[in-house]
Short mmCIF file of C-alpha atoms in Angstrom, two decimals:
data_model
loop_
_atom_site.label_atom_id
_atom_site.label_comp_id
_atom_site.label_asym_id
_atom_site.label_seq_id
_atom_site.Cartn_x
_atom_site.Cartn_y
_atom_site.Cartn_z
CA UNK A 1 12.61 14.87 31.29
CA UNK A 2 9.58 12.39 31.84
CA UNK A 3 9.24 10.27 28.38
CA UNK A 4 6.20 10.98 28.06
CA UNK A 5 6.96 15.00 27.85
CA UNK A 6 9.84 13.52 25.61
CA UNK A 7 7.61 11.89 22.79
CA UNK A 8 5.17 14.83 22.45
CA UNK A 9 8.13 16.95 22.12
CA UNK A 10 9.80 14.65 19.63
CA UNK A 11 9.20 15.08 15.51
CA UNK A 12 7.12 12.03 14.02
CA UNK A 13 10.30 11.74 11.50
CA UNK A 14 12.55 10.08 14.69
CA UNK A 15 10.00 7.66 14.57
CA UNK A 16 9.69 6.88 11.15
CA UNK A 17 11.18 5.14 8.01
CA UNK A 18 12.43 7.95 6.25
CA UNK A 19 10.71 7.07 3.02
CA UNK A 20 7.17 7.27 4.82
CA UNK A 21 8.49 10.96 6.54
CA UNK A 22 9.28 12.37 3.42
CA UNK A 23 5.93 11.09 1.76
CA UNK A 24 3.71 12.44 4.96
CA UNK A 25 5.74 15.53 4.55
CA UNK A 26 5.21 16.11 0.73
CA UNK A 27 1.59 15.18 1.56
CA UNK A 28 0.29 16.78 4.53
CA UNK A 29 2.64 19.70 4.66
CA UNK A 30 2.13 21.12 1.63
CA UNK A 31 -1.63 20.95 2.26
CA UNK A 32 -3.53 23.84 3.71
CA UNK A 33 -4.07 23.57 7.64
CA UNK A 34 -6.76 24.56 9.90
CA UNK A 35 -10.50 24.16 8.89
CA UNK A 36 -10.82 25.34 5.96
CA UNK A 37 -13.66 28.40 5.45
CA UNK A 38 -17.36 27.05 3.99
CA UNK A 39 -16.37 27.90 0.38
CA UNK A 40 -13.49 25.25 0.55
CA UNK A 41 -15.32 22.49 2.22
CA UNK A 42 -17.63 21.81 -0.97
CA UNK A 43 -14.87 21.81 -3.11
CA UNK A 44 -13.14 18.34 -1.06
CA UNK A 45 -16.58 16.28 -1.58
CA UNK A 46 -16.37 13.53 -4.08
CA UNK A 47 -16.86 13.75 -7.50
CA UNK A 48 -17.18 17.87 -7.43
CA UNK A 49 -14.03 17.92 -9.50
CA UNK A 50 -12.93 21.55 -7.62
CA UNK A 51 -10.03 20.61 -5.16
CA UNK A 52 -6.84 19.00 -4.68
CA UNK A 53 -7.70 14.86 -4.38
CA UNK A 54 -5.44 11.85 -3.97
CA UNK A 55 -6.06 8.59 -5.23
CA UNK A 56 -4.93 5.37 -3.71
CA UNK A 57 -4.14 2.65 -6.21
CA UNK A 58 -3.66 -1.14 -5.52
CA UNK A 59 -2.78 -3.34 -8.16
CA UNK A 60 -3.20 -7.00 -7.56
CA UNK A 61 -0.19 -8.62 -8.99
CA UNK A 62 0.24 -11.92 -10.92
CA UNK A 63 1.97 -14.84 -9.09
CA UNK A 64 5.67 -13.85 -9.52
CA UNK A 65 5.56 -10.32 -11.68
CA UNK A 66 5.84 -7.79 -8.71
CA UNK A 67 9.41 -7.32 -9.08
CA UNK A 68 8.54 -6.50 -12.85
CA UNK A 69 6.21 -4.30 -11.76
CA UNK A 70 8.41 -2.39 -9.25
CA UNK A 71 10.83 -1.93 -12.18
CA UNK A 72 8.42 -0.53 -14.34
CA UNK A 73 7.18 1.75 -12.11
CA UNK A 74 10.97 2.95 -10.99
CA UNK A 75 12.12 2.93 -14.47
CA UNK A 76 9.23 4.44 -16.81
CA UNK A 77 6.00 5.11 -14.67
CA UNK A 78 6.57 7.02 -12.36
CA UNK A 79 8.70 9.81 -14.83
CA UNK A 80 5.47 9.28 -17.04
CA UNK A 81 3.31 10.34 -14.14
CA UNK A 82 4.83 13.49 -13.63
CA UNK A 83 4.92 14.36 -17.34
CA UNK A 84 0.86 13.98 -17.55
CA UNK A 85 0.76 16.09 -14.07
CA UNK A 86 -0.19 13.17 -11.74
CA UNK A 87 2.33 13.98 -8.93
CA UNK A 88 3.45 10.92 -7.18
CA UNK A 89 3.01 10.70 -3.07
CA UNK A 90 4.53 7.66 -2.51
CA UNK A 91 5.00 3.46 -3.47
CA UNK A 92 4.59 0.87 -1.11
CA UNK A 93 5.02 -3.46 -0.49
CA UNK A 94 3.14 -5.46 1.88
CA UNK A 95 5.54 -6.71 4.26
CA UNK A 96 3.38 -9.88 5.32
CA UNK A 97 1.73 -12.63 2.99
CA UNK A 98 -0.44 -12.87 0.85
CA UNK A 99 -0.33 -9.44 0.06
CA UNK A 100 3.79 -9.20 0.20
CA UNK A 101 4.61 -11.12 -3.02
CA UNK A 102 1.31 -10.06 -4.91
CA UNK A 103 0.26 -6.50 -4.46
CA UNK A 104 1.66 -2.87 -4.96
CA UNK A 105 0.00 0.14 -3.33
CA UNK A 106 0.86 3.75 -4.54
CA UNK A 107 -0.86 7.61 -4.08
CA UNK A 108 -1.22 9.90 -6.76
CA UNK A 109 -2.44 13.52 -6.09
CA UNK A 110 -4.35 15.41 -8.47
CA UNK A 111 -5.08 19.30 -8.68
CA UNK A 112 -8.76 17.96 -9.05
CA UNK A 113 -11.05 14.92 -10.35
CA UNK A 114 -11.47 16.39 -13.94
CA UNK A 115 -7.68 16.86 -14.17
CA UNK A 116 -7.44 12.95 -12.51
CA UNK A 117 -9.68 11.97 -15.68
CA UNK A 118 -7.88 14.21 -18.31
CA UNK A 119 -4.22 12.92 -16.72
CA UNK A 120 -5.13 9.57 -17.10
CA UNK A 121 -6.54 9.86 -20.47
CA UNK A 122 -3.63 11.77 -21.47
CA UNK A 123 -1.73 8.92 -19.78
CA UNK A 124 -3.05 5.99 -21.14
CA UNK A 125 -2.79 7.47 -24.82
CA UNK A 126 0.57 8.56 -24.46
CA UNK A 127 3.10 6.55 -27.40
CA UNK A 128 5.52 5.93 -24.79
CA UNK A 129 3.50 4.27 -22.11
CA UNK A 130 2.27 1.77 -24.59
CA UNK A 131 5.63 1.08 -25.65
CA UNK A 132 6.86 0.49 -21.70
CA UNK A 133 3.80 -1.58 -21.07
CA UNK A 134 3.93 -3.65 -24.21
CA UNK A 135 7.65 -4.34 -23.18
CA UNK A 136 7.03 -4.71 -19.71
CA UNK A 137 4.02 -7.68 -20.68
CA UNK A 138 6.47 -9.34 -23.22
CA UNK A 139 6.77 -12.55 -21.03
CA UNK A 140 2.79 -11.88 -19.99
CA UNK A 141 0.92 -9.46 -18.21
CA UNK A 142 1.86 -8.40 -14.68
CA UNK A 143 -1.53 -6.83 -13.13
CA UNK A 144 -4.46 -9.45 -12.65
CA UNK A 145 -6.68 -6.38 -11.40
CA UNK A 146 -6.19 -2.55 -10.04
CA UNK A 147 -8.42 -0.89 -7.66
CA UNK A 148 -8.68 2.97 -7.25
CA UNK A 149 -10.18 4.83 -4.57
CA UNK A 150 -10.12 8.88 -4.88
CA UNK A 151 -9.63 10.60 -1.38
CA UNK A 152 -9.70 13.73 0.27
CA UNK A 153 -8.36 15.63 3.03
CA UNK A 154 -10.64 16.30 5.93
CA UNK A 155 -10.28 19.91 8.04
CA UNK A 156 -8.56 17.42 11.50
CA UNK A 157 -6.45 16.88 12.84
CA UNK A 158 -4.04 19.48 11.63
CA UNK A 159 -0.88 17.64 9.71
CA UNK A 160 1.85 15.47 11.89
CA UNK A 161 4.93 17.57 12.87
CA UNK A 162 7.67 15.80 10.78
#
């Protein structure tokens, strides 16, 4: 068999970190293939609030707190997530400076943008949270700044065989 007829034949996953197949998998797979009909297209634009959107998070870390951060996230966030709906895609590290030691990168999806606004409302009120983030930020805070960007999926290419 040429190798080239070998790698389109080949699942993405032999090429991948598991981690990163399993999070393209819970991603893409469970999302609806093939162009989707004129009805659904409107309901991906931004800020309609009608269809399923993800949201990319970066939080710039103080010098030295990422490991803290990583902990809190394994430990208490992520749980937390899932109880206010937000369903976790996956967590990622930089592997090269600057960003390696001082910057965190995760993807939420949400059923919507209202339900991304009620979640994190709900979130952000929730007694618990403020009690892991006020233990967390005992020796100082850990997050210098967070950026969000809400995404969604467009009708191509259809999603990677994993």
């Amino acid at each position: 068999m040429k190798r080239r007829t070998w790698l389109q034949a080949a699942p993405l996953s032999m090429f991948l970190p598991a981690g990163i197949a399993e999070a393209i998998k819970r991603a893409f797979l469970e999302a609806p293939t093939g162009t989707p009909d004129p009805e659904e297209r409107g309901q991906g634009e931004p800020m309609t609030g009608s269809a399923k959107v993800y949201e990319l998070r970066i939080y710039h870390v103080l010098p030295g707190k990422l490991d803290n951060l990583v902990a809190r996230f394994r430990d208490h966030t992520d749980a937390l997530f899932a109880k206010h709906g937000m369903k976790s895609v996956a967590y990622w590290t930089a592997l090269d400076e600057p960003e390696k030691s001082s910057t965190f990168f995760y993807i939420l999806e949400h059923p919507s943008r209202e339900a991304a606004t009620a979640n994190w409302k709900a979130f952000q009120d929730d007694a618990e949270w403020k009690t892991v983030k006020a233990k967390s930020e005992e020796n100082g805070k850990l997050v210098e700044k967070i950026d969000s960007t809400f995404w969604t999926l467009t009708d191509f290419p259809r999603p990677p065989r994993i």
